[in-house]
Amino acid sequence: MNKSRPPAGVEPKGPSAAERGRGTLILLEGLLLGDNQLVVLHSQLGGVAGLEGTVQHLLGHSVLHLALDGADAIPSLTSFDRVILLMPSLDRLGTHLIDIMSWVSAGGSLMLAMTPDNSSYLQVIASKLGIDSAGYDYVKAESIVPSEDFMLGGGERYEFSDPFDSSLSVSLRETAHVWAKTGDAGTPLIWSNDCGSGRTVVCNIGIYDKVMRGFYAAAISLLGDATAYPVINSAVFYLDEFHSPVP
């Protein structure tokens, strides 16, 4: 459950993994300066900062443990139930990627939240992600059609306002469960795959605007048996020099 947000300009210091028990490890392709300033490194796709903010909004600060100083800073995965990768290229993980996949096979849950680059590292673990083959080209995601059992509003087609070639061209194995796809070509956008005693989830959307938070929240829910997050269908307006929020 996401916790209440702090006042503007105040970023809470979350407890350590040992203090909070098993939680979520989020690996960013970049460096964090201060509390919330992300500098993206070695990324050919934009939006890492936006997606990082989306995941923090959904999960809350107290469940995040960020490995920010390279692959060698990755802590022991025994303290975590879920790992979320916010990086299109898996190459920077090096041999740690094998460790992560071994942890998944033993019962962990892994999510690739960004459209992955088709590299030799992706090809090594492709079968565990439910990928049969992947091209080197990207296809246009003009819309998204979530399955009816994936989220509220499933079965309907939702158009993207500014579509572009954002999704990797992939063919999936029969073991993969597709939860969302494009409306025209049926390109898989969100899918899961059982891997040993664990599970992998891949988001192949490649669009990270705030309006996509519902889809990423639903994808995160696939990592466990149950996920709760607040949805408040309201807005708050502030009047200039008026010190109380007016709903």
Short mmCIF file of C-alpha atoms in Angstrom, two decimals:
data_model
loop_
_atom_site.label_atom_id
_atom_site.label_comp_id
_atom_site.label_asym_id
_atom_site.label_seq_id
_atom_site.Cartn_x
_atom_site.Cartn_y
_atom_site.Cartn_z
CA MET A 1 0.00 0.00 0.00
CA ASN A 2 1.44 3.35 -0.95
CA LYS A 3 1.94 5.64 2.00
CA SER A 4 0.81 9.23 2.29
CA ARG A 5 2.93 11.66 0.36
CA PRO A 6 5.18 14.12 2.23
CA PRO A 7 4.83 17.91 2.01
CA ALA A 8 6.27 19.54 -1.10
CA GLY A 9 10.05 19.69 -1.05
CA VAL A 10 10.40 17.08 1.69
CA GLU A 11 11.65 13.67 0.63
CA PRO A 12 11.45 10.92 3.29
CA LYS A 13 14.37 8.68 4.07
CA GLY A 14 13.02 5.16 3.81
CA PRO A 15 14.14 2.35 6.12
CA SER A 16 16.79 -0.11 5.04
CA ALA A 17 15.92 -3.48 3.56
CA ALA A 18 16.69 -5.13 6.89
CA GLU A 19 14.37 -2.75 8.73
CA ARG A 20 11.44 -3.14 6.37
CA GLY A 21 11.82 -6.84 5.52
CA ARG A 22 11.48 -8.20 2.03
CA GLY A 23 10.58 -5.58 -0.54
CA THR A 24 11.32 -4.33 -4.05
CA LEU A 25 14.75 -3.64 -5.52
CA ILE A 26 14.70 -1.09 -8.35
CA LEU A 27 17.77 -0.86 -10.56
CA LEU A 28 18.16 2.35 -12.53
CA GLU A 29 20.37 3.00 -15.51
CA GLY A 30 21.79 6.19 -14.13
CA LEU A 31 22.93 8.04 -11.05
CA LEU A 32 20.81 9.67 -8.39
CA LEU A 33 22.02 13.06 -7.17
CA GLY A 34 20.52 14.13 -3.88
CA ASP A 35 17.15 12.55 -3.22
CA ASN A 36 15.24 12.72 -6.46
CA GLN A 37 17.38 13.98 -9.35
CA LEU A 38 18.11 11.32 -11.92
CA VAL A 39 20.85 11.64 -14.53
CA VAL A 40 20.38 9.05 -17.25
CA LEU A 41 23.50 7.36 -18.61
CA HIS A 42 23.99 5.12 -21.66
CA SER A 43 20.32 5.14 -22.56
CA GLN A 44 19.18 5.39 -26.17
CA LEU A 45 15.55 5.61 -25.10
CA GLY A 46 14.19 8.60 -23.20
CA GLY A 47 11.84 8.49 -20.28
CA VAL A 48 13.89 6.78 -17.57
CA ALA A 49 13.38 9.66 -15.17
CA GLY A 50 9.65 9.74 -15.88
CA LEU A 51 9.26 6.02 -15.36
CA GLU A 52 11.31 6.15 -12.16
CA GLY A 53 8.91 8.77 -10.86
CA THR A 54 5.94 6.64 -11.89
CA VAL A 55 7.25 3.59 -10.03
CA GLN A 56 8.00 5.66 -6.92
CA HIS A 57 4.47 7.09 -7.10
CA LEU A 58 2.99 3.61 -7.26
CA LEU A 59 5.14 1.87 -4.66
CA GLY A 60 6.09 4.65 -2.27
CA HIS A 61 9.55 5.61 -1.04
CA SER A 62 9.66 3.18 1.87
CA VAL A 63 9.79 0.09 -0.35
CA LEU A 64 12.57 1.26 -2.67
CA HIS A 65 16.19 0.23 -2.53
CA LEU A 66 18.11 1.75 -5.43
CA ALA A 67 21.41 0.37 -6.67
CA LEU A 68 22.86 3.48 -8.27
CA ASP A 69 26.61 3.12 -8.46
CA GLY A 70 27.01 0.33 -10.98
CA ALA A 71 26.35 -3.38 -10.96
CA ASP A 72 28.76 -4.03 -8.11
CA ALA A 73 26.50 -2.03 -5.80
CA ILE A 74 23.64 -4.52 -6.21
CA PRO A 75 22.90 -5.94 -2.74
CA SER A 76 22.03 -9.52 -1.94
CA LEU A 77 18.71 -10.39 -3.52
CA THR A 78 17.69 -12.55 -0.56
CA SER A 79 16.24 -9.40 1.04
CA PHE A 80 13.82 -8.85 -1.83
CA ASP A 81 10.78 -10.48 -3.39
CA ARG A 82 10.77 -8.39 -6.56
CA VAL A 83 13.33 -6.76 -8.83
CA ILE A 84 12.28 -4.03 -11.28
CA LEU A 85 14.77 -3.06 -13.98
CA LEU A 86 14.44 0.50 -15.27
CA MET A 87 17.02 0.16 -18.01
CA PRO A 88 16.57 -0.71 -21.69
CA SER A 89 20.05 -2.23 -21.96
CA LEU A 90 20.86 -5.24 -19.79
CA ASP A 91 24.56 -5.15 -20.70
CA ARG A 92 25.53 -3.00 -17.71
CA LEU A 93 24.44 -5.77 -15.35
CA GLY A 94 27.18 -8.05 -16.67
CA THR A 95 27.39 -11.39 -14.84
CA HIS A 96 24.92 -10.07 -12.25
CA LEU A 97 22.20 -10.78 -14.80
CA ILE A 98 22.86 -14.52 -14.40
CA ASP A 99 22.60 -14.12 -10.62
CA ILE A 100 19.27 -12.31 -11.02
CA MET A 101 17.86 -15.01 -13.27
CA SER A 102 18.99 -17.75 -10.86
CA TRP A 103 17.20 -15.84 -8.10
CA VAL A 104 14.06 -15.68 -10.28
CA SER A 105 14.17 -19.44 -10.91
CA ALA A 106 14.33 -19.94 -7.14
CA GLY A 107 11.10 -17.98 -6.63
CA GLY A 108 11.80 -14.29 -7.26
CA SER A 109 9.83 -11.97 -9.54
CA LEU A 110 11.54 -9.81 -12.18
CA MET A 111 10.03 -6.99 -14.22
CA LEU A 112 11.60 -5.30 -17.23
CA ALA A 113 9.73 -2.01 -17.07
CA MET A 114 11.32 -0.49 -20.18
CA THR A 115 11.31 -1.73 -23.74
CA PRO A 116 14.49 -3.83 -23.86
CA ASP A 117 17.32 -3.47 -26.34
CA ASN A 118 17.97 -6.61 -28.36
CA SER A 119 21.49 -7.35 -27.20
CA SER A 120 23.44 -10.55 -26.58
CA TYR A 121 22.44 -10.28 -22.91
CA LEU A 122 18.75 -10.22 -23.78
CA GLN A 123 19.20 -13.20 -26.08
CA VAL A 124 20.81 -15.23 -23.29
CA ILE A 125 17.75 -14.88 -21.04
CA ALA A 126 15.10 -14.53 -23.78
CA SER A 127 13.51 -17.93 -23.15
CA LYS A 128 13.11 -17.14 -19.45
CA LEU A 129 11.33 -13.93 -20.42
CA GLY A 130 8.97 -15.85 -22.69
CA ILE A 131 10.62 -14.52 -25.87
CA ASP A 132 11.04 -16.93 -28.78
CA SER A 133 12.73 -14.41 -31.11
CA ALA A 134 13.33 -10.68 -31.21
CA GLY A 135 14.17 -8.37 -34.07
CA TYR A 136 16.41 -5.33 -34.05
CA ASP A 137 13.68 -3.00 -35.23
CA TYR A 138 10.99 -1.22 -33.27
CA VAL A 139 7.33 -1.06 -34.25
CA LYS A 140 4.72 1.62 -33.68
CA ALA A 141 2.50 1.28 -30.64
CA GLU A 142 -0.51 3.27 -31.82
CA SER A 143 -2.87 1.87 -29.19
CA ILE A 144 -3.14 -0.62 -26.34
CA VAL A 145 -5.76 -3.31 -25.76
CA PRO A 146 -5.48 -4.86 -22.28
CA SER A 147 -7.06 -8.24 -21.71
CA GLU A 148 -10.35 -8.34 -19.83
CA ASP A 149 -8.81 -10.15 -16.83
CA PHE A 150 -5.85 -7.76 -16.59
CA MET A 151 -7.41 -4.52 -15.34
CA LEU A 152 -10.61 -2.53 -15.20
CA GLY A 153 -11.51 -1.41 -18.70
CA GLY A 154 -9.88 -4.47 -20.20
CA GLY A 155 -11.03 -5.58 -23.62
CA GLU A 156 -11.28 -1.98 -24.84
CA ARG A 157 -8.90 -0.22 -27.22
CA TYR A 158 -7.12 2.93 -26.00
CA GLU A 159 -5.37 5.17 -28.53
CA PHE A 160 -2.00 6.82 -27.85
CA SER A 161 -1.91 10.53 -28.66
CA ASP A 162 1.62 10.64 -30.12
CA PRO A 163 2.55 7.10 -31.22
CA PHE A 164 6.02 6.28 -32.46
CA ASP A 165 8.22 3.21 -33.00
CA SER A 166 8.57 2.40 -29.31
CA SER A 167 8.00 -1.36 -29.03
CA LEU A 168 10.52 -4.08 -29.82
CA SER A 169 9.42 -6.51 -32.52
CA VAL A 170 9.12 -9.86 -30.72
CA SER A 171 7.64 -13.32 -31.15
CA LEU A 172 6.69 -15.01 -27.88
CA ARG A 173 6.84 -18.59 -26.71
CA GLU A 174 3.67 -20.53 -25.99
CA THR A 175 4.44 -20.30 -22.26
CA ALA A 176 4.09 -16.50 -22.27
CA HIS A 177 0.80 -14.93 -21.16
CA VAL A 178 0.02 -11.72 -23.06
CA TRP A 179 -1.85 -9.19 -20.93
CA ALA A 180 -1.87 -6.26 -23.37
CA LYS A 181 -1.15 -5.77 -27.08
CA THR A 182 -1.49 -3.15 -29.78
CA GLY A 183 -4.86 -2.83 -31.50
CA ASP A 184 -3.65 -3.03 -35.10
CA ALA A 185 -0.81 -5.55 -35.45
CA GLY A 186 -1.30 -7.23 -32.07
CA THR A 187 2.28 -6.51 -30.95
CA PRO A 188 2.72 -7.80 -27.37
CA LEU A 189 3.04 -4.84 -24.98
CA ILE A 190 2.81 -6.52 -21.56
CA TRP A 191 3.35 -10.20 -20.90
CA SER A 192 4.43 -12.57 -18.12
CA ASN A 193 6.22 -15.89 -18.12
CA ASP A 194 6.75 -18.47 -15.40
CA CYS A 195 10.43 -19.17 -14.83
CA GLY A 196 11.13 -22.08 -12.50
CA SER A 197 9.48 -21.18 -9.22
CA GLY A 198 9.46 -17.46 -10.12
CA ARG A 199 8.00 -15.16 -12.72
CA THR A 200 9.16 -12.57 -15.22
CA VAL A 201 7.12 -9.62 -16.52
CA VAL A 202 8.06 -7.54 -19.56
CA CYS A 203 6.66 -4.12 -20.48
CA ASN A 204 7.23 -3.48 -24.17
CA ILE A 205 5.24 -0.24 -24.41
CA GLY A 206 8.11 2.25 -24.54
CA ILE A 207 5.91 5.18 -23.47
CA TYR A 208 6.36 6.54 -19.95
CA ASP A 209 4.00 9.49 -19.58
CA LYS A 210 1.93 9.93 -16.43
CA VAL A 211 -1.19 8.78 -18.26
CA MET A 212 0.42 5.32 -18.51
CA ARG A 213 0.61 4.82 -14.75
CA GLY A 214 -2.44 2.58 -14.66
CA PHE A 215 -0.91 0.12 -17.11
CA TYR A 216 2.41 0.01 -15.24
CA ALA A 217 0.59 -0.39 -11.93
CA ALA A 218 -1.30 -3.36 -13.37
CA ALA A 219 1.98 -4.80 -14.67
CA ILE A 220 3.58 -4.45 -11.23
CA SER A 221 0.64 -6.33 -9.75
CA LEU A 222 1.68 -9.37 -11.82
CA LEU A 223 4.83 -9.68 -9.71
CA GLY A 224 2.97 -10.96 -6.66
CA ASP A 225 -0.21 -12.59 -5.50
CA ALA A 226 -1.72 -9.26 -4.45
CA THR A 227 -0.84 -5.58 -4.86
CA ALA A 228 -2.72 -2.65 -3.35
CA TYR A 229 -2.36 1.02 -4.26
CA PRO A 230 -4.70 3.96 -3.70
CA VAL A 231 -6.79 5.43 -6.50
CA ILE A 232 -8.43 8.75 -5.64
CA ASN A 233 -10.73 10.07 -8.32
CA SER A 234 -10.42 13.72 -7.33
CA ALA A 235 -8.36 16.83 -7.93
CA VAL A 236 -7.09 19.63 -5.72
CA PHE A 237 -6.73 23.23 -6.91
CA TYR A 238 -4.60 25.89 -5.24
CA LEU A 239 -5.37 29.57 -5.46
CA ASP A 240 -2.43 31.95 -5.57
CA GLU A 241 -1.58 33.19 -2.02
CA PHE A 242 -4.48 31.20 -0.60
CA HIS A 243 -2.98 28.87 1.97
CA SER A 244 -5.61 26.15 2.14
CA PRO A 245 -6.27 23.57 -0.59
CA VAL A 246 -9.72 23.84 -2.13
CA PRO A 247 -11.06 20.50 -3.39
#
